[in-house]
Short mmCIF file of C-alpha atoms in Angstrom, two decimals:
data_model
loop_
_atom_site.label_atom_id
_atom_site.label_comp_id
_atom_site.label_asym_id
_atom_site.label_seq_id
_atom_site.Cartn_x
_atom_site.Cartn_y
_atom_site.Cartn_z
CA MET A 1 169.90 117.89 73.09
CA GLU A 2 172.84 115.47 73.17
CA SER A 3 175.82 116.09 75.45
CA LEU A 4 179.32 116.08 73.94
CA LEU A 5 180.08 113.31 76.43
CA THR A 6 177.72 111.45 78.74
CA LYS A 7 178.39 111.55 82.46
CA GLU A 8 179.68 107.99 82.35
CA GLU A 9 182.03 108.80 79.45
CA LEU A 10 183.30 111.96 81.11
CA LEU A 11 183.86 110.34 84.51
CA ALA A 12 185.72 107.45 82.93
CA ALA A 13 187.89 109.78 80.85
CA VAL A 14 188.90 112.18 83.63
CA LYS A 15 188.99 109.53 86.36
CA GLY A 16 186.88 111.85 88.48
CA THR A 17 184.39 111.67 91.32
CA GLN A 18 181.18 113.64 91.48
CA LEU A 19 179.90 116.08 94.08
CA GLY A 20 176.16 115.59 94.22
CA SER A 21 174.19 113.64 91.62
CA ALA A 22 173.31 116.11 88.84
CA ASP A 23 173.12 114.91 85.28
CA CYS A 24 175.84 115.88 82.78
CA LEU A 25 174.88 117.93 79.71
CA PHE A 26 177.28 120.21 77.86
CA ASN A 27 177.71 121.38 74.26
CA ASP A 28 180.58 123.76 74.85
CA VAL A 29 183.89 123.66 76.73
CA GLN A 30 185.74 126.72 78.02
CA THR A 31 188.77 127.50 80.18
CA ASP A 32 188.19 131.27 80.11
CA SER A 33 185.22 132.33 82.23
CA ARG A 34 184.63 135.31 79.92
CA ASN A 35 183.72 132.94 77.09
CA VAL A 36 181.03 131.11 79.06
CA THR A 37 177.52 132.16 78.00
CA ALA A 38 174.01 131.17 79.00
CA GLU A 39 173.22 130.39 75.35
CA LYS A 40 174.45 126.81 75.51
CA PRO A 41 175.29 124.42 78.36
CA CYS A 42 179.02 124.66 79.01
CA MET A 43 181.68 122.67 80.82
CA PHE A 44 184.04 125.05 82.59
CA VAL A 45 187.60 123.85 83.23
CA PRO A 46 189.42 126.14 85.70
CA LEU A 47 193.16 126.01 85.09
CA MET A 48 195.87 126.61 87.66
CA GLY A 49 199.09 128.41 86.75
CA GLU A 50 201.97 130.12 88.44
CA PHE A 51 200.08 133.40 88.78
CA GLN A 52 196.47 132.41 88.19
CA ASN A 53 193.87 130.11 89.71
CA GLY A 54 190.83 129.66 87.53
CA HIS A 55 188.80 128.28 90.43
CA LYS A 56 188.13 131.82 91.63
CA TYR A 57 185.87 132.31 88.59
CA ILE A 58 183.62 129.33 89.30
CA GLU A 59 180.85 131.43 90.84
CA ASP A 60 181.01 133.75 87.81
CA VAL A 61 180.41 130.88 85.38
CA LEU A 62 177.67 129.42 87.56
CA ALA A 63 175.89 132.75 87.28
CA LYS A 64 176.20 132.34 83.50
CA LYS A 65 174.50 128.93 83.68
CA ALA A 66 177.57 126.70 83.30
CA SER A 67 176.29 123.13 83.53
CA VAL A 68 179.48 121.14 84.29
CA VAL A 69 182.43 122.31 86.40
CA LEU A 70 185.72 120.52 87.02
CA ILE A 71 187.57 121.11 90.29
CA ASN A 72 191.12 120.15 91.25
CA LYS A 73 191.03 117.75 94.21
CA SER A 74 193.73 119.76 96.00
CA GLU A 75 191.62 122.89 95.59
CA TYR A 76 188.56 121.07 96.91
CA GLU A 77 190.43 119.70 99.93
CA SER A 78 191.57 123.20 100.90
CA LYS A 79 187.98 124.55 100.73
CA ALA A 80 185.76 121.49 101.08
CA GLU A 81 182.98 123.23 103.01
CA TYR A 82 182.77 126.02 100.43
CA TYR A 83 182.51 123.62 97.48
CA ASP A 84 180.03 121.37 99.29
CA LEU A 85 177.78 124.38 99.87
CA LEU A 86 178.24 125.44 96.24
CA SER A 87 177.23 122.00 94.95
CA THR A 88 174.15 122.11 97.19
CA LYS A 89 173.19 125.61 96.04
CA TYR A 90 173.64 124.66 92.36
CA ALA A 91 172.20 121.16 92.59
CA ALA A 92 171.53 121.01 88.83
CA VAL A 93 175.21 121.52 88.02
CA CYS A 94 177.53 118.53 87.60
CA PHE A 95 180.64 119.15 89.73
CA LEU A 96 183.52 116.73 89.13
CA LEU A 97 186.67 116.39 91.24
CA VAL A 98 189.83 115.54 89.26
CA GLU A 99 193.53 115.24 90.06
CA ASN A 100 194.54 117.92 87.55
CA THR A 101 192.12 120.04 85.54
CA LEU A 102 194.50 120.51 82.57
CA HIS A 103 195.08 116.77 82.24
CA ALA A 104 191.35 116.18 82.70
CA LEU A 105 190.60 118.60 79.85
CA GLN A 106 193.02 116.71 77.62
CA ALA A 107 191.63 113.33 78.66
CA ALA A 108 188.05 114.46 78.00
CA ALA A 109 189.09 115.76 74.58
CA GLU A 110 190.81 112.45 73.81
CA ALA A 111 187.63 110.59 74.72
CA TYR A 112 185.62 112.93 72.50
CA VAL A 113 187.96 112.35 69.54
CA THR A 114 187.65 108.59 70.05
CA LYS A 115 183.86 108.91 70.17
CA LYS A 116 183.35 111.28 67.24
CA CYS A 117 186.27 110.92 64.85
CA GLY A 118 186.43 107.21 64.06
CA ASN A 119 185.57 107.84 60.39
CA MET A 120 187.53 111.08 60.02
CA ILE A 121 190.94 111.60 58.46
CA LEU A 122 193.00 113.38 61.14
CA VAL A 123 196.01 115.51 60.19
CA SER A 124 198.48 117.18 62.56
CA ILE A 125 200.83 120.02 61.60
CA THR A 126 203.75 121.27 63.66
CA GLY A 127 207.18 122.80 63.13
CA SER A 128 209.36 125.68 64.26
CA SER A 129 207.93 128.06 61.65
CA GLY A 130 205.27 128.02 58.97
CA LYS A 131 202.84 125.69 60.74
CA THR A 132 199.88 128.09 60.74
CA THR A 133 200.28 129.00 57.06
CA THR A 134 200.73 125.32 56.22
CA LYS A 135 197.57 124.52 58.17
CA GLU A 136 195.66 127.17 56.21
CA MET A 137 196.93 125.75 52.90
CA MET A 138 195.94 122.22 53.96
CA VAL A 139 192.49 123.42 55.03
CA SER A 140 192.00 125.20 51.70
CA VAL A 141 192.98 122.08 49.76
CA ALA A 142 190.73 119.89 51.93
CA LYS A 143 187.78 122.24 51.41
CA ALA A 144 188.34 122.18 47.65
CA HIS A 145 188.03 118.39 47.71
CA PHE A 146 185.63 117.55 50.54
CA GLY A 147 183.58 120.78 50.71
CA ASP A 148 183.64 123.52 53.35
CA ALA A 149 181.29 121.81 55.81
CA ALA A 150 183.29 118.57 55.73
CA VAL A 151 186.49 120.09 57.14
CA ALA A 152 187.22 120.61 60.85
CA TYR A 153 190.36 122.53 61.80
CA THR A 154 192.19 124.48 64.47
CA TYR A 155 190.02 127.29 65.73
CA GLY A 156 191.93 130.59 65.69
CA ASN A 157 195.30 130.07 67.38
CA LEU A 158 194.09 127.27 69.67
CA ASN A 159 197.05 124.92 69.15
CA SER A 160 198.43 124.49 72.67
CA GLU A 161 198.02 122.17 75.67
CA THR A 162 194.60 123.76 76.23
CA GLY A 163 193.97 125.13 72.74
CA LEU A 164 194.01 121.85 70.86
CA PRO A 165 191.51 120.16 73.23
CA LEU A 166 189.22 123.19 72.91
CA SER A 167 189.56 123.01 69.12
CA VAL A 168 188.65 119.31 68.89
CA PHE A 169 185.55 119.86 71.02
CA ARG A 170 184.26 121.96 68.09
CA ILE A 171 184.17 118.86 65.86
CA ARG A 172 180.58 117.91 65.07
CA GLY A 173 181.40 114.36 63.98
CA ASP A 174 180.04 114.40 60.43
CA GLU A 175 183.15 116.01 58.92
CA LYS A 176 185.36 113.99 56.56
CA ILE A 177 188.71 115.44 57.69
CA GLY A 178 190.19 117.30 60.66
CA ILE A 179 193.35 119.42 60.35
CA PHE A 180 194.95 120.58 63.56
CA GLU A 181 198.00 122.66 64.36
CA MET A 182 200.25 121.74 67.30
CA GLY A 183 202.33 124.35 69.10
CA MET A 184 204.42 124.13 72.24
CA ASN A 185 205.82 126.24 75.03
CA ARG A 186 207.22 123.53 77.29
CA VAL A 187 208.63 120.03 77.39
CA ASN A 188 206.15 117.28 76.38
CA GLU A 189 203.34 119.65 75.41
CA ILE A 190 203.40 118.14 71.90
CA GLY A 191 203.36 114.66 73.44
CA GLU A 192 200.24 115.44 75.47
CA ILE A 193 198.23 116.91 72.62
CA SER A 194 199.38 114.23 70.17
CA LYS A 195 197.77 111.69 72.52
CA VAL A 196 194.54 113.70 72.32
CA LEU A 197 194.41 113.77 68.51
CA LYS A 198 196.21 110.57 67.42
CA SER A 199 196.53 111.83 63.87
CA ARG A 200 196.76 109.52 60.88
CA PHE A 201 198.86 111.97 58.87
CA GLY A 202 201.43 114.34 60.33
CA ILE A 203 203.46 117.19 58.82
CA ILE A 204 206.58 118.64 60.44
CA THR A 205 207.36 121.82 58.49
CA ASN A 206 210.92 122.20 59.83
CA ILE A 207 213.11 122.02 62.91
CA GLY A 208 214.42 125.51 63.63
CA THR A 209 215.20 127.66 66.64
CA ALA A 210 211.74 128.80 67.79
CA HIS A 211 211.50 128.13 71.55
CA ILE A 212 215.21 127.41 71.80
CA GLY A 213 215.21 129.61 74.91
CA LEU A 214 212.83 127.11 76.51
CA LEU A 215 214.34 123.86 75.23
CA GLY A 216 218.03 124.71 74.90
CA SER A 217 218.93 123.18 71.52
CA ARG A 218 217.58 122.19 68.12
CA GLU A 219 218.10 118.57 69.17
CA ASN A 220 215.70 119.06 72.07
CA ILE A 221 213.23 120.87 69.80
CA ALA A 222 213.34 117.94 67.35
CA ALA A 223 212.80 115.48 70.20
CA GLU A 224 209.62 117.34 71.10
CA LYS A 225 208.33 117.91 67.58
CA ARG A 226 208.69 114.27 66.61
CA LYS A 227 206.19 113.35 69.32
CA SER A 228 203.54 114.68 66.93
CA LEU A 229 204.16 111.52 64.88
CA ASP A 230 203.89 109.07 67.79
CA TYR A 231 200.41 107.82 66.88
CA ILE A 232 200.71 107.67 63.08
CA PRO A 233 199.27 104.20 62.21
CA ALA A 234 200.56 101.75 59.62
CA ASP A 235 198.10 103.13 57.04
CA GLY A 236 199.11 106.73 57.75
CA ALA A 237 202.09 108.86 56.78
CA ALA A 238 204.62 111.26 58.27
CA ILE A 239 205.60 114.15 55.99
CA VAL A 240 209.00 115.79 56.68
CA GLY A 241 211.41 118.07 54.85
CA GLU A 242 214.00 116.29 52.72
CA ALA A 243 216.57 119.02 53.42
CA ASP A 244 215.90 119.13 57.18
CA ASP A 245 218.85 117.66 59.07
CA PHE A 246 216.47 116.21 61.68
CA ALA A 247 214.11 114.52 59.19
CA ASP A 248 215.40 110.99 59.80
CA PHE A 249 215.56 111.50 63.57
CA CYS A 250 211.95 112.68 63.62
CA THR A 251 210.69 109.70 61.66
CA GLU A 252 212.81 106.84 63.00
CA LYS A 253 209.96 105.42 65.13
CA VAL A 254 207.09 106.11 62.72
CA LYS A 255 204.88 103.07 62.07
CA GLY A 256 203.41 104.45 58.85
CA LYS A 257 204.89 105.63 55.58
CA VAL A 258 207.60 108.31 55.62
CA VAL A 259 207.23 110.89 52.84
CA LYS A 260 209.76 113.63 52.23
CA PHE A 261 209.02 116.94 50.54
CA GLY A 262 211.40 119.52 49.16
CA LYS A 263 212.69 121.44 46.17
CA ASP A 264 215.17 118.69 45.35
CA ILE A 265 212.60 115.88 45.21
CA SER A 266 212.30 114.91 41.54
CA PRO A 267 209.07 115.68 39.65
CA GLU A 268 208.75 111.95 38.95
CA VAL A 269 208.36 111.38 42.70
CA SER A 270 206.56 114.55 43.85
CA GLY A 271 204.60 115.42 40.71
CA VAL A 272 205.84 119.00 41.10
CA ARG A 273 207.93 120.95 38.61
CA PHE A 274 209.06 124.44 39.65
CA VAL A 275 208.43 127.15 37.04
CA GLU A 276 209.10 130.63 38.44
CA ASP A 277 209.51 132.57 41.68
CA LYS A 278 207.40 135.67 41.08
CA GLY A 279 208.75 137.51 44.10
CA LEU A 280 206.06 139.53 45.84
CA PHE A 281 203.42 137.81 43.75
CA GLY A 282 204.01 134.20 44.72
CA THR A 283 205.31 131.14 42.89
CA ASP A 284 204.35 129.35 39.68
CA PHE A 285 204.80 125.59 39.35
CA GLU A 286 203.24 122.57 37.68
CA LEU A 287 201.50 119.78 39.56
CA ASP A 288 201.12 116.60 37.53
CA GLY A 289 201.10 118.77 34.41
CA LEU A 290 198.59 121.31 35.76
CA PRO A 291 199.79 124.95 36.01
CA VAL A 292 199.50 126.21 39.61
CA HIS A 293 199.96 129.73 40.95
CA LEU A 294 200.61 129.92 44.69
CA PRO A 295 199.66 133.48 45.70
CA LEU A 296 201.71 133.49 48.90
CA SER A 297 205.14 135.09 48.44
CA GLY A 298 208.43 133.66 49.63
CA SER A 299 210.33 130.50 48.76
CA TYR A 300 209.56 129.18 52.25
CA ASN A 301 205.84 129.34 51.51
CA TYR A 302 206.49 127.34 48.34
CA LEU A 303 208.25 124.79 50.56
CA ASN A 304 205.23 124.75 52.90
CA ALA A 305 203.02 124.15 49.85
CA LEU A 306 205.19 121.17 48.88
CA SER A 307 204.49 119.61 52.30
CA VAL A 308 200.75 120.11 51.78
CA ILE A 309 200.92 118.57 48.30
CA ALA A 310 202.76 115.53 49.68
CA CYS A 311 200.19 115.09 52.46
CA ALA A 312 197.20 115.66 50.17
CA LYS A 313 198.47 113.06 47.72
CA GLU A 314 198.82 110.50 50.53
CA ILE A 315 195.24 111.22 51.59
CA GLY A 316 194.12 110.68 48.00
CA ILE A 317 193.12 114.23 47.05
CA PRO A 318 193.38 114.64 43.25
CA SER A 319 195.77 117.17 41.73
CA ALA A 320 192.97 119.36 40.34
CA ASP A 321 191.59 119.90 43.87
CA ILE A 322 195.08 120.51 45.29
CA LYS A 323 195.57 123.18 42.60
CA LYS A 324 192.19 124.76 43.38
CA GLY A 325 192.91 124.85 47.11
CA LEU A 326 196.42 126.29 46.85
CA GLU A 327 195.39 128.95 44.35
CA SER A 328 192.58 130.16 46.60
CA VAL A 329 194.58 130.38 49.84
CA ALA A 330 195.09 133.87 51.26
CA SER A 331 197.71 135.16 53.66
CA LEU A 332 196.73 135.34 57.31
CA ALA A 333 196.48 138.63 59.15
CA GLY A 334 199.96 139.65 60.25
CA ARG A 335 201.69 136.71 58.55
CA MET A 336 203.51 137.75 55.39
CA GLU A 337 200.73 140.05 54.20
CA VAL A 338 201.78 141.85 51.03
CA LYS A 339 199.79 144.98 50.17
CA GLU A 340 200.18 147.96 47.91
CA CYS A 341 199.53 151.05 50.01
CA LYS A 342 199.83 154.78 49.62
CA LEU A 343 201.96 156.45 52.27
CA SER A 344 200.87 159.63 54.00
CA ASN A 345 203.35 161.42 51.70
CA GLY A 346 201.33 160.24 48.68
CA LYS A 347 203.89 157.71 47.43
CA LYS A 348 202.68 154.23 46.52
CA ILE A 349 204.75 151.51 48.21
CA VAL A 350 204.58 147.77 48.90
CA LEU A 351 204.05 146.94 52.58
CA ILE A 352 205.05 143.51 53.87
CA LYS A 353 203.42 142.99 57.26
CA ASP A 354 204.77 139.93 59.07
CA CYS A 355 204.41 140.88 62.71
CA TYR A 356 202.32 138.10 64.22
CA ASN A 357 205.38 136.22 65.46
CA ALA A 358 209.15 136.15 65.04
CA ASN A 359 212.05 133.81 65.61
CA LEU A 360 215.49 133.57 64.04
CA ASP A 361 214.36 131.24 61.25
CA SER A 362 211.32 133.25 60.17
CA MET A 363 213.15 136.59 60.43
CA MET A 364 216.07 135.33 58.33
CA LYS A 365 213.67 133.98 55.71
CA VAL A 366 211.76 137.21 55.26
CA ILE A 367 214.97 139.32 55.22
CA ASP A 368 216.41 137.04 52.54
CA PHE A 369 213.16 137.21 50.60
CA CYS A 370 213.24 141.01 50.59
CA GLY A 371 216.92 141.00 49.69
CA GLN A 372 216.18 138.98 46.56
CA LEU A 373 213.41 141.25 45.29
CA LYS A 374 214.06 142.78 41.88
CA ASN A 375 212.65 145.86 40.16
CA VAL A 376 211.69 147.60 43.37
CA GLY A 377 212.78 150.86 44.95
CA LYS A 378 214.45 151.23 48.32
CA LYS A 379 214.15 148.43 50.83
CA ILE A 380 213.09 149.70 54.24
CA PHE A 381 213.19 147.31 57.21
CA VAL A 382 211.41 147.89 60.51
CA LEU A 383 212.49 144.99 62.73
CA ALA A 384 211.56 144.44 66.37
CA ASP A 385 212.78 142.07 69.11
CA MET A 386 212.41 138.31 68.78
CA LYS A 387 211.11 136.97 72.08
CA GLU A 388 211.49 133.65 73.97
CA LEU A 389 215.08 133.06 72.84
CA GLY A 390 216.59 132.89 76.34
CA VAL A 391 220.37 132.62 76.42
CA GLU A 392 220.38 132.46 72.59
CA SER A 393 218.90 135.95 72.29
CA VAL A 394 222.10 137.98 71.88
CA LYS A 395 223.60 135.51 69.39
CA SER A 396 220.35 135.40 67.39
CA HIS A 397 219.95 139.17 67.22
CA GLU A 398 223.61 139.50 66.23
CA ALA A 399 222.91 137.06 63.40
CA ILE A 400 220.10 139.34 62.24
CA GLY A 401 222.51 142.28 62.24
CA ARG A 402 224.99 140.36 60.11
CA ARG A 403 222.27 139.35 57.65
CA ILE A 404 221.11 142.96 57.37
CA SER A 405 224.65 143.99 56.46
CA GLU A 406 224.71 141.30 53.75
CA VAL A 407 221.31 142.17 52.27
CA CYS A 408 222.00 145.94 52.40
CA PRO A 409 218.55 147.56 52.69
CA GLU A 410 218.72 151.34 52.42
CA LEU A 411 216.88 152.13 55.67
CA VAL A 412 216.70 150.03 58.84
CA TYR A 413 214.76 150.79 62.01
CA LEU A 414 215.45 148.43 64.92
CA ILE A 415 213.09 148.38 67.89
CA GLY A 416 213.57 146.87 71.34
CA PRO A 417 216.42 146.33 73.79
CA GLU A 418 217.42 143.00 72.26
CA MET A 419 217.78 144.54 68.80
CA LYS A 420 220.69 146.60 70.15
CA ALA A 421 222.85 143.54 69.42
CA ALA A 422 221.76 143.68 65.77
CA GLU A 423 222.47 147.41 65.48
CA LYS A 424 226.14 146.96 66.34
CA LEU A 425 226.64 144.55 63.41
CA ALA A 426 224.33 146.24 60.88
CA GLU A 427 225.36 149.88 61.17
CA GLY A 428 228.13 151.37 59.07
CA LYS A 429 228.01 148.63 56.42
CA GLY A 430 227.70 149.96 52.85
CA ASN A 431 225.08 152.69 52.54
CA ILE A 432 222.76 151.31 55.20
CA SER A 433 221.13 153.86 57.47
CA VAL A 434 220.39 152.19 60.83
CA LYS A 435 218.38 153.73 63.66
CA TRP A 436 217.71 151.95 66.95
CA PHE A 437 214.82 152.61 69.35
CA GLU A 438 214.86 151.00 72.78
CA GLU A 439 211.09 150.75 73.27
CA SER A 440 208.08 149.88 71.12
CA ASN A 441 205.90 152.79 72.14
CA ASP A 442 203.68 155.32 70.40
CA LYS A 443 206.31 158.06 70.50
CA ASN A 444 208.91 155.92 68.73
CA PHE A 445 206.37 154.58 66.23
CA GLU A 446 205.41 158.15 65.34
CA ALA A 447 209.07 159.09 64.89
CA ILE A 448 209.68 156.08 62.63
CA ALA A 449 206.57 156.76 60.54
CA ALA A 450 207.55 160.42 60.13
CA ASP A 451 211.06 159.48 59.03
CA VAL A 452 209.80 156.85 56.57
CA ASN A 453 207.32 159.31 55.04
CA LEU A 454 210.16 161.79 54.67
CA GLN A 455 212.47 159.38 52.85
CA ALA A 456 210.29 156.81 51.06
CA ASP A 457 209.48 157.04 47.36
CA GLU A 458 207.42 155.26 44.71
CA ASN A 459 207.82 151.47 44.54
CA ASP A 460 209.77 151.22 47.80
CA VAL A 461 209.26 148.07 49.89
CA ILE A 462 208.65 148.37 53.64
CA LEU A 463 209.02 145.27 55.81
CA LEU A 464 207.51 145.08 59.30
CA LYS A 465 208.75 142.03 61.23
CA GLY A 466 208.90 141.29 64.97
CA SER A 467 207.32 139.34 67.77
CA HIS A 468 203.64 140.04 68.31
CA SER A 469 204.22 141.62 71.73
CA MET A 470 206.25 144.38 70.03
CA GLN A 471 203.02 145.68 68.43
CA LEU A 472 204.46 146.64 65.05
CA GLU A 473 200.97 146.60 63.57
CA LYS A 474 200.45 150.00 65.23
CA LEU A 475 202.82 151.43 62.62
CA VAL A 476 200.53 150.63 59.69
CA PRO A 477 197.97 153.44 60.10
CA LEU A 478 200.79 155.85 60.99
CA LEU A 479 202.52 155.03 57.72
CA CYS A 480 199.53 154.77 55.42
CA GLY A 481 196.78 156.77 57.13
CA ASN A 482 193.24 155.47 56.72
CA GLU A 483 194.35 153.33 53.78
CA GLY A 484 196.53 151.39 56.19
CA GLU A 485 193.50 150.11 58.05
CA ALA A 486 192.88 147.74 55.14
CA CYS A 487 196.47 146.54 55.02
#
């Protein structure tokens, strides 16, 4: 059995020193002790945060046969006798002392990418909204061309300072292409994980207001997102939105080709000719003369598809495979899922479930999308708080209230203390009925579901949109009964 990294490679990468002299063998890497199993030798990386110290779980993972354990030097120095005894007791385990376990995890992942991915096409995807859906589209297109087994990609939602390193450790090394999403929750997180991956192609979906509470301005967000393009080589390409006002800023230092995507790029340049927005049922367009049906609804998903097309063409994927990949992509759980469901009152409605995440950009887009729907019944919005907006929260929720008043859905249910700002601007406009609930709890969900079932009729459209922590998905079975479980 071959180790992901040899002891020499790992020591050099993390700039560590060893306790004892055990050999180094690991085929798995984990930061959560609950994910360590005895089934395969694992390197455990205990992380230290404001409220958590992963080192307290070291004995737990040793009991589960962890084979390599990293330890912060400061932690070791505070309990040297304890760790010396531990390394003696578990003499077959490779204990390594490092300055910072998070940075060591990233450095080890970088070394692994260098070792395993020399012949792979590496693609990074980031942006304020749409990055996960864009990643799924890119993966589907890549699978259509290279085959399922030849594509490595972000595992689950592992796109962060720890998530991306854990994702790249899942690369086997015989894949043709790797497609990885990059998220952020702090300054320079994108910079750190970009150094791990060093992608050849990079997509920035857009520069919006997600995480503005953490970074303060769109300018600061753009300064972070553009770090995803830092390692694009001369034979690579950066793909950015033509209509994005930060496109040139994000690409001003790029060494490779700069490619812009967008609805206003001519078919002669992009190969794409728009045909029809089919509302709830996606978008039709032509790609180099081939008819393509994108099943994902929303003009913003069409825009995401344009970024994937631009990237795929730069990689050299033929149009027929791009068509096949885009036509077979499915919506992700909780992200713009469109389902026909029967309410508990027996009426058949269309449910739009988009409650995995929410920020001002994504909420505006889905509200506008619903507002433009034709040949449907009443439009019923259930909107919950957008989190992580900081000092921008009141202004952003007020903007949602104003947009509601412009779109004029018949019924609006607002949930959460921050949505109070939206209620003040949405209520009393036209024939809109607005009800506000301070908490996202079972009692309020039951009240909302009962009211919807009382007032909804055939062909109505119900939108569920809010940050994941608001738990709007709990409404689905209350609205649709057992049928909702499949929605």
